[in-house]
Short mmCIF file of C-alpha atoms in Angstrom, two decimals:
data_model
loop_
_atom_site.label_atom_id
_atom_site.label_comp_id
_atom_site.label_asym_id
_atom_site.label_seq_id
_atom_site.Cartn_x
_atom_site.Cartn_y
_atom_site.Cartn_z
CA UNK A 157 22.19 -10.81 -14.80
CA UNK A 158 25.66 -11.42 -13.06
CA UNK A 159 26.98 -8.33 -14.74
CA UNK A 160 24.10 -6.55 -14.01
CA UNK A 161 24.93 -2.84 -12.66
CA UNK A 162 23.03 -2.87 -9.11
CA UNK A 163 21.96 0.71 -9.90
CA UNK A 164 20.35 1.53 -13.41
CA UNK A 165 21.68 3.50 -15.84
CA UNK A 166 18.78 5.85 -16.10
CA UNK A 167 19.19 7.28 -12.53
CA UNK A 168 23.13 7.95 -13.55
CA UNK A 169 21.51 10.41 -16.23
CA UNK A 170 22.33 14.09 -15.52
CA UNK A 171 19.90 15.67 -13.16
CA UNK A 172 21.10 19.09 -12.82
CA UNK A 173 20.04 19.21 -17.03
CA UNK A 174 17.32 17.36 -16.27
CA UNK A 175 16.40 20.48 -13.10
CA UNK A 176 16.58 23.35 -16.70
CA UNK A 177 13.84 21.72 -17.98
CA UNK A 178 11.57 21.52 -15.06
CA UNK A 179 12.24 24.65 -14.28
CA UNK A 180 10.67 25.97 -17.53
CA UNK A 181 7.31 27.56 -17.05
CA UNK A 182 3.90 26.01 -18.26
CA UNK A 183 2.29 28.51 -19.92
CA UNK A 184 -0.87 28.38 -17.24
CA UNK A 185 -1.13 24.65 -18.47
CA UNK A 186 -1.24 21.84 -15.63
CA UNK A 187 -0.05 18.25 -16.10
CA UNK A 188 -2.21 15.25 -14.53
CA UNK A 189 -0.72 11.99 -14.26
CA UNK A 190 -3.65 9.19 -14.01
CA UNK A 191 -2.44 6.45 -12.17
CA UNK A 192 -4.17 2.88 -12.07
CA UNK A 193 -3.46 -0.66 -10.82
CA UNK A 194 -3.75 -2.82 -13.60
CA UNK A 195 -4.38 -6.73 -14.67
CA UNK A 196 -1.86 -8.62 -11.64
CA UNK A 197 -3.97 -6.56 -8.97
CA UNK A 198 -0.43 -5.78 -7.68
CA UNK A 199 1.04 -3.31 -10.51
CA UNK A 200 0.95 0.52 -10.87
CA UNK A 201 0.43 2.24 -14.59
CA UNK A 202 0.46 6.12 -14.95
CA UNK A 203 0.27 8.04 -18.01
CA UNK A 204 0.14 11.78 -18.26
CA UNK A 205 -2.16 14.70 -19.95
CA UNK A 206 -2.03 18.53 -20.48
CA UNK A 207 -5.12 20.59 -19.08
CA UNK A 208 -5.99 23.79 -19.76
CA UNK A 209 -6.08 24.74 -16.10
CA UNK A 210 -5.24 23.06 -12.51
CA UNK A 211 -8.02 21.48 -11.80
CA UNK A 212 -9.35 22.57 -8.05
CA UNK A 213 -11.27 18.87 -7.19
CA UNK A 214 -11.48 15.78 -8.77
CA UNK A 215 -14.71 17.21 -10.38
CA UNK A 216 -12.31 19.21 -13.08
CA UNK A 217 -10.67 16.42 -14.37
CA UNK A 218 -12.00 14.40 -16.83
CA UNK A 219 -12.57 10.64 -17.68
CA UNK A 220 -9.70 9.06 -19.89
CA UNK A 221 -8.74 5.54 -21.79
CA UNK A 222 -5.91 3.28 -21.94
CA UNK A 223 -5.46 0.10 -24.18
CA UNK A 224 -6.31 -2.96 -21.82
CA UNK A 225 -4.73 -5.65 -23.52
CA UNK A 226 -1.20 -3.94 -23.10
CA UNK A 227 -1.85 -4.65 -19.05
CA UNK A 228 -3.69 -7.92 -18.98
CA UNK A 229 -6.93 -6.15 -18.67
CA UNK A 230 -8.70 -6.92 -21.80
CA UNK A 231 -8.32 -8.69 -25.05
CA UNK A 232 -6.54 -6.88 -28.28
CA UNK A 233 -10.26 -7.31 -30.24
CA UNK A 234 -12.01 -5.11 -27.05
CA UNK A 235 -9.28 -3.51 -25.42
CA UNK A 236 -10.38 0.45 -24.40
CA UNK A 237 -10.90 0.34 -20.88
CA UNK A 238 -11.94 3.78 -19.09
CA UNK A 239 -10.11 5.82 -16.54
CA UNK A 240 -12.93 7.41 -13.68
CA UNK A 241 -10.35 9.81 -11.35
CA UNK A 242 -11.21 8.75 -7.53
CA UNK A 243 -8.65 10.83 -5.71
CA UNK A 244 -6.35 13.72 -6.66
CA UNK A 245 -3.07 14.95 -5.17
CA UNK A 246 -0.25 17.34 -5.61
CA UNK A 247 2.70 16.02 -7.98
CA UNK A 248 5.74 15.83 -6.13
CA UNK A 249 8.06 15.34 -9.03
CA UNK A 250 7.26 18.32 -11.56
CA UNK A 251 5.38 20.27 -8.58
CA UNK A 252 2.02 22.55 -8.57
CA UNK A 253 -0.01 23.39 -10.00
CA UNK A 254 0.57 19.33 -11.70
CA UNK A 255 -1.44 16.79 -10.49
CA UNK A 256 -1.17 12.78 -9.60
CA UNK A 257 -4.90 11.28 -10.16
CA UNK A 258 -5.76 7.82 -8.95
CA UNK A 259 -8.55 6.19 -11.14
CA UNK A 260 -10.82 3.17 -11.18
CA UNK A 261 -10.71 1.06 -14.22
CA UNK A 262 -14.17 0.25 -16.05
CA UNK A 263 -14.60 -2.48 -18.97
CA UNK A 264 -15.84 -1.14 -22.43
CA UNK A 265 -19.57 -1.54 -20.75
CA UNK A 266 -18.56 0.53 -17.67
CA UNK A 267 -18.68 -2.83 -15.34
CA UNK A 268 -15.70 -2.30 -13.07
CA UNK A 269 -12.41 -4.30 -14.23
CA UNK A 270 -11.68 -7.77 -12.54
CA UNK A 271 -8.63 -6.19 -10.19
CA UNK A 272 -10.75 -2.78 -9.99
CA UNK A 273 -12.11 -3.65 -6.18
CA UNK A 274 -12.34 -0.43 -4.93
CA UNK A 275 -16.18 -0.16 -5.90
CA UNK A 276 -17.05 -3.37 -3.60
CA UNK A 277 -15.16 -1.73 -0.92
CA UNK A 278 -16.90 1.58 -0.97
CA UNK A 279 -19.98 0.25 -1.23
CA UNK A 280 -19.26 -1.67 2.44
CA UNK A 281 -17.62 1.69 3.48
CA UNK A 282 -21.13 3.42 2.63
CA UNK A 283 -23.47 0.78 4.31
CA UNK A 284 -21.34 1.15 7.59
CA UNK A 285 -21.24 4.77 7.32
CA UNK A 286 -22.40 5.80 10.77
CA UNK A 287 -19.71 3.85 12.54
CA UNK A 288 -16.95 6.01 11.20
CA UNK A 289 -14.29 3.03 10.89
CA UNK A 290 -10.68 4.35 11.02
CA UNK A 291 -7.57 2.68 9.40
CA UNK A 292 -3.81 2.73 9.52
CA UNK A 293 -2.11 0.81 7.34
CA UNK A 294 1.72 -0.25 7.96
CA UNK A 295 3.45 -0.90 4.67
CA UNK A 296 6.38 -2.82 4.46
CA UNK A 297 9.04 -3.07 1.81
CA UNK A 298 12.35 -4.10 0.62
CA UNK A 299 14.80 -2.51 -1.46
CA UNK A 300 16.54 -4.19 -4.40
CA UNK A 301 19.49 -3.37 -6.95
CA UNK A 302 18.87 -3.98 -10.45
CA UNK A 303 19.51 -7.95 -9.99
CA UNK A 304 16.60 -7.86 -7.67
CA UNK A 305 19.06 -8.61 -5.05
CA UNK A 306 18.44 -6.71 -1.67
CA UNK A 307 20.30 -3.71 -1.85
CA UNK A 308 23.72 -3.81 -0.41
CA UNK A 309 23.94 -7.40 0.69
CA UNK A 310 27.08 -9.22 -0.26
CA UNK A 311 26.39 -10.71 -3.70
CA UNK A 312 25.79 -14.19 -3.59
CA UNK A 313 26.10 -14.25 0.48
CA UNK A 314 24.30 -12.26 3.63
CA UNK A 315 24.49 -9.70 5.96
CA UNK A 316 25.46 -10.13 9.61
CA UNK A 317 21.89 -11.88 11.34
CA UNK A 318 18.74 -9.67 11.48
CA UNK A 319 19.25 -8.17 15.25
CA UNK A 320 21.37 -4.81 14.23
CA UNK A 321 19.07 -3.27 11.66
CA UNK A 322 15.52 -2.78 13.24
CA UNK A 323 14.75 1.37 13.73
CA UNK A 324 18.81 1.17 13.50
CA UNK A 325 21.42 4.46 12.89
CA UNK A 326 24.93 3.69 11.24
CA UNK A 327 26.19 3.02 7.63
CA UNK A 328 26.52 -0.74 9.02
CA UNK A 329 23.18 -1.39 9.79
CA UNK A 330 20.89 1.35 7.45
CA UNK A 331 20.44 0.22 3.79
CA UNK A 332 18.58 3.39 1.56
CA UNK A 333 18.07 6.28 3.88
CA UNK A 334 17.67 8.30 1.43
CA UNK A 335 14.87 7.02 -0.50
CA UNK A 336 13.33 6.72 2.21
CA UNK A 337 13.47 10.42 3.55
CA UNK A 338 12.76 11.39 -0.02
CA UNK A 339 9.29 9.21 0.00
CA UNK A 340 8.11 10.54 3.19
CA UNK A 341 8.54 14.31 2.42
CA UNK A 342 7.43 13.48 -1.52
CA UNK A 343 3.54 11.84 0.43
CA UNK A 344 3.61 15.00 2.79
CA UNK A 345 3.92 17.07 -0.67
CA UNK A 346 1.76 15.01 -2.36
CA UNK A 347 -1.13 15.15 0.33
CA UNK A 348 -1.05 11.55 1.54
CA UNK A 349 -1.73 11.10 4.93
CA UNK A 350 1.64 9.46 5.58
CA UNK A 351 2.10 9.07 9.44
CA UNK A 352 5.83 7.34 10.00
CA UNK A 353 8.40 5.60 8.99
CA UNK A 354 10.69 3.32 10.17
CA UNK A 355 13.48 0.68 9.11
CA UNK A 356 12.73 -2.53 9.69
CA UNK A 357 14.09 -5.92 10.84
CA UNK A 358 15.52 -7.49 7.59
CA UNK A 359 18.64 -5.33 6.29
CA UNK A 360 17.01 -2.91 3.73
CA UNK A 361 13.81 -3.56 4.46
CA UNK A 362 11.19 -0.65 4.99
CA UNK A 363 7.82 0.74 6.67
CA UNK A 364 5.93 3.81 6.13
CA UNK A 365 2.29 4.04 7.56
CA UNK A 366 -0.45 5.28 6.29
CA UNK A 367 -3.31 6.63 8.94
CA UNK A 368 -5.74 7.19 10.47
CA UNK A 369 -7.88 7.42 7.70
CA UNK A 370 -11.56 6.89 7.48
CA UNK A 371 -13.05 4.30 4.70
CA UNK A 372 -11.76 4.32 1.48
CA UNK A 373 -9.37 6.95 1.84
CA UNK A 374 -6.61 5.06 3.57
CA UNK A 375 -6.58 2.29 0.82
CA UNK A 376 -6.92 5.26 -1.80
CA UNK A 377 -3.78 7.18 -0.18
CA UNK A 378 -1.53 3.36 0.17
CA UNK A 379 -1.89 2.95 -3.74
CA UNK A 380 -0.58 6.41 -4.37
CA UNK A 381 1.76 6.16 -1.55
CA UNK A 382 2.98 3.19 -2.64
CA UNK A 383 3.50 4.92 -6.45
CA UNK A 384 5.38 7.39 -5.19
CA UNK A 385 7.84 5.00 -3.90
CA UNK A 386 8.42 3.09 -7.24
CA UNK A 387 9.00 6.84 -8.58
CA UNK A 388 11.30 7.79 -6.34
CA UNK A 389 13.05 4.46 -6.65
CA UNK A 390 13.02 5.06 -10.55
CA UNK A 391 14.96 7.98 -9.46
CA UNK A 392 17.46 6.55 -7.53
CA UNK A 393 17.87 3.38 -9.91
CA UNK A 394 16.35 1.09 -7.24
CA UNK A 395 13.64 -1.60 -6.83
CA UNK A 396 11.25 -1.79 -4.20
CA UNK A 397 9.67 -5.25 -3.95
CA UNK A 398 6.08 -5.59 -1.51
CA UNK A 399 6.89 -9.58 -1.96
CA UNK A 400 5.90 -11.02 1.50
CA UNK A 401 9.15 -13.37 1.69
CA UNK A 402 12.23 -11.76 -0.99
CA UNK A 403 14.27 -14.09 0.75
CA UNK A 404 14.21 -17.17 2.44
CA UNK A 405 15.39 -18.85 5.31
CA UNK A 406 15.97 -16.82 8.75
CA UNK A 407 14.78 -13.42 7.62
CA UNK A 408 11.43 -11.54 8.07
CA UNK A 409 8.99 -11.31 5.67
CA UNK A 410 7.05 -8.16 4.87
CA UNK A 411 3.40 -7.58 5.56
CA UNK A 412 0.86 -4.92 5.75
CA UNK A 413 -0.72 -4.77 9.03
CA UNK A 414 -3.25 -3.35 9.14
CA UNK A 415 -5.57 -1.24 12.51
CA UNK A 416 -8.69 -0.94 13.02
CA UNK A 417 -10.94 0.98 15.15
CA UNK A 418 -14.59 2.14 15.28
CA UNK A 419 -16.56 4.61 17.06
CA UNK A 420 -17.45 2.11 19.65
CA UNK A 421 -14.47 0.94 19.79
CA UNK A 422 -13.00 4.38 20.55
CA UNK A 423 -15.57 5.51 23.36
CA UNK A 424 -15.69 4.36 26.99
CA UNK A 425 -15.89 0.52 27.15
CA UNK A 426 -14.80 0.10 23.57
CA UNK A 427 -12.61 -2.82 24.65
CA UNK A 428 -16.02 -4.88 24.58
CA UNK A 429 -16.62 -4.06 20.89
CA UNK A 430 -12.77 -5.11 19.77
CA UNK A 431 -13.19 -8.60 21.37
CA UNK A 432 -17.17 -8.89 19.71
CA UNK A 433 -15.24 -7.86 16.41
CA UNK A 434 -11.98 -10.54 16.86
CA UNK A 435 -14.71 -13.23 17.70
CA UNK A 436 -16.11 -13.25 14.19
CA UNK A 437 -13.40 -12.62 12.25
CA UNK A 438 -12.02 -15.79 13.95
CA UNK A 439 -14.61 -17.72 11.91
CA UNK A 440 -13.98 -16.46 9.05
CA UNK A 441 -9.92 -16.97 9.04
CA UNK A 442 -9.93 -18.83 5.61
CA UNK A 443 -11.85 -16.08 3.68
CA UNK A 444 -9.63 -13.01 4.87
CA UNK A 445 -6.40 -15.13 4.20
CA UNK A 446 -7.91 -15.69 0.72
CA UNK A 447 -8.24 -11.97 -0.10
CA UNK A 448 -5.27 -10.62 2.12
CA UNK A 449 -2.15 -11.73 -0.99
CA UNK A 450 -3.54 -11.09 -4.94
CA UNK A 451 -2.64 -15.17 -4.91
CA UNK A 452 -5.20 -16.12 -2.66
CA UNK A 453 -3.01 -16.96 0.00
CA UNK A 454 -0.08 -18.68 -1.64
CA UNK A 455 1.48 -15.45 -1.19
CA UNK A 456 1.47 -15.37 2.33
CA UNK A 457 2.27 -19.20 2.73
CA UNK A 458 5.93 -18.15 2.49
CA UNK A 459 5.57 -15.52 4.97
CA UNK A 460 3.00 -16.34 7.86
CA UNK A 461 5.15 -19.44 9.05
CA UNK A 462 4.77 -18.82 13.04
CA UNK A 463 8.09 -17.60 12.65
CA UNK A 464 9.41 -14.26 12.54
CA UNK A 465 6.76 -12.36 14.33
CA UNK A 466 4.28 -14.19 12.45
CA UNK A 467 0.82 -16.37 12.96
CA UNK A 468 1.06 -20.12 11.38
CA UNK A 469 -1.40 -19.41 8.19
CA UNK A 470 -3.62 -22.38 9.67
CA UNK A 471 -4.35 -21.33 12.82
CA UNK A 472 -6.51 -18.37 14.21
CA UNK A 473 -5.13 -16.62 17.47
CA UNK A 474 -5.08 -13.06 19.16
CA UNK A 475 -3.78 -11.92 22.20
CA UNK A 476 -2.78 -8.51 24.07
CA UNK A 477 1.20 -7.12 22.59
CA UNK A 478 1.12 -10.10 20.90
CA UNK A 479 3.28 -10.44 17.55
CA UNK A 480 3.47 -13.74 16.52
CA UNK A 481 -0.72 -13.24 16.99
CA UNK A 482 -3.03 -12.74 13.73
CA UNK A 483 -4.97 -10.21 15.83
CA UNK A 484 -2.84 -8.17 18.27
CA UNK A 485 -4.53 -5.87 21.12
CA UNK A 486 -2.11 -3.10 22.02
CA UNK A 487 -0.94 -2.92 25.29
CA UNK A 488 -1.91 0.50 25.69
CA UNK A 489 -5.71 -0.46 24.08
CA UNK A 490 -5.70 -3.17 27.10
CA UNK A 491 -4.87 -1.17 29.82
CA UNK A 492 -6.94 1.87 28.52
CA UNK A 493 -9.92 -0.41 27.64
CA UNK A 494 -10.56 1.19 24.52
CA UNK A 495 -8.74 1.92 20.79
CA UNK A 496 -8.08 -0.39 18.60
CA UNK A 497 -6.99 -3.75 17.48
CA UNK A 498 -3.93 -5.16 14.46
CA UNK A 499 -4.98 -7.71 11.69
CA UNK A 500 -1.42 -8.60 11.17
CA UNK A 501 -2.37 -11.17 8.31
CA UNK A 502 -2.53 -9.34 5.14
CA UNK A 503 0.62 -9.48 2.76
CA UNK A 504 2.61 -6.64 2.01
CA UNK A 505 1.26 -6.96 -1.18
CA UNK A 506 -2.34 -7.33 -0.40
CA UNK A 507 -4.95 -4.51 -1.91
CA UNK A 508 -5.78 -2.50 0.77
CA UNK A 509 -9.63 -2.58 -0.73
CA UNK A 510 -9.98 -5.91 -0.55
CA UNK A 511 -8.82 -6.18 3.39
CA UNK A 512 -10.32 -3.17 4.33
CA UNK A 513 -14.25 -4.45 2.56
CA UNK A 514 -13.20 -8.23 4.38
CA UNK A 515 -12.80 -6.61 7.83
CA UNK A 516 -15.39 -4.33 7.83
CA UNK A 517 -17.58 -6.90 6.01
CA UNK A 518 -17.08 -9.54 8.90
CA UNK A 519 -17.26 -7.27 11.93
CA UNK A 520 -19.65 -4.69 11.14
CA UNK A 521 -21.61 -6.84 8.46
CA UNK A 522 -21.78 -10.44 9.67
CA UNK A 523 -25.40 -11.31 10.74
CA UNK A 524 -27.25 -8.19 9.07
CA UNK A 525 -29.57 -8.66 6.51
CA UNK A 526 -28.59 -11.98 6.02
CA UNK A 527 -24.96 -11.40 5.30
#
């Protein structure tokens, strides 16, 4: 690895070729990429199909297959596993009238796949229908060469102390503009409700949000969101790692904080509703930290130290503007008695299903029916 290039070789291929060949018309044909998140419960796969025509809703486009055991999903003997489209969106890379379609993943006998939690989730977004829950979800990120060191740092040393670099301007202090500009207008393309961006503390490390979005959809649009930033990476021969601590010692660590707000919680008074809703998630701190890293909370170990704008992983505490809180009140949502509160606990690498069904679960579920 020490004579590793920190750019890869593919993205030193020549694009302006590359541009003939897109350019090329389709014949009326339309290209779907079907994108899923496979056997780690972290990782993106994609493959691609020719249809006849552009499909006009996820209706038009029909089921597919992929070979499970090839992504620790099923064993060689058994190994189909079926592709059910969920969400389609413009294809920023080869452009209308192509397609990017995320899928569920179903075993041979159409259970859903052990990593495929987006069916729990929905069915919690159904039951709790009439209290129109809204989301935003802050993604953060770093960016890595090809050694899977972060991207411009010294090799073998550090940048000047984290201080410089937060929501910074300046060749000093900004690691990767360009990716990042690229990602943003690729989601607005794509149809992703991408709301910001942002750099953030670390050197070279990233946010983009994703919000307001009701139910499912903002954990739908993160997973695409989130492939179209390992594409455009791919592009520019870069890695971006979701790892909640890439490096240790006196450096942040990345999460994926994530807001909340419900009808209630919106209207007059709503400030009632946020503190009902942080009372009983404080009881249930050790479930949500065991669904809010794929590792069930070894993940987040590294990262929620009560350092670094973090909560100690042990403890339970909220407060108003508070960032070294798990739950954070806004200022603005304090003075204004209404809005919204921050679960700053999950990982950056979290599923967005699984901490979106575990907070609407314990504040809009806990106590009903004998949940």
């Amino acid at each position: 690895f020490g004579l590793m290039e920190s750019v890869s070789a593919c993205s030193k291929l020549n694009k302006t070729l590359r541009q003939h060949y897109l350019n090329l018309p389709q014949g009326g044909k339309c290209q779907v990429t079907y994108i899923w998140i496979d056997g780690s419960g972290e990782g993106l796969r994609n493959k691609t199909r020719t249809l006849d025509e552009e499909p006009k809703s996820i209706a038009d486009i029909p089921e597919w297959n992929f070979d499970g055991s090839s992504t620790d999903q099923s064993k060689g003997s058994d190994s189909d596993m079926y592709l059910v489209p969920v969400q389609m969106f413009r294809d920023p890379f080869i452009l209308d009238p192509n397609k990017l379609v995320l899928c569920e993943v179903l075993k041979y006998n159409r259970e859903p796949a052990e990593t495929n939690r987006r069916i729990s989730c929905n069915k919690v977004m159904e039951a709790t229908k009439e209290h129109c829950v809204w989301f935003g979800m802050e993604q953060e990120y770093c960016l890595l060469s090809m050694d899977r060191y972060p991207y411009r740092w010294p090799k073998g040393g550090f940048p000047r102390p984290q201080g410089p670099y937060y929501c910074a301007v300046g060749a000093d202090c900004v690691y990767g503009r360009d990716i990042v500009e690229c990602h943003y207008k690729a989601c607005l393309y794509a149809g992703i409700k991408i709301c910001g961006t942002n750099a953030e503390v670390m050197p070279g490390q990233w946010e983009f949000q994703v919000g307001p979005c009701e139910g499912i959809d903002v954990a739908d649009h993160l997973w695409v969101a989130r492939f179209i930033l390992h594409r455009v990476c791919e592009d520019f021969g870069l890695l971006a790692t979701m790892d909640p601590k890439p490096i240790e010692g006196n450096w942040n660590g990345s999460g994926c904080h994530t807001n909340v707000s419900t009808k209630q919680m919106r209207e007059e008074g709503g400030l009632k509703y946020i503190e009902q809703a942080i009372e009983k998630l404080s009881h249930r701190h050790q479930e949500h930290i065991s669904v809010y890293d794929p590792r069930g909370g070894e993940d987040n170990k590294r990262r929620l130290t009560g350092l670094h704008e973090t909560a100690n992983i042990k403890d339970f505490s909220h407060g108003v503007a508070n960032r070294g809180a798990s739950i954070r009140i806004p200022r603005q949502v304090g003075q204004d008695g209404r809005g919204y509160f921050e679960d700053r606990r999950p990982a950056a690498n979290c599923d967005p299903y699984s901490v979106a069904e575990a907070i609407v679960r314990t504040c809009l579920l806990e106590g009903e029916d004998g949940e």
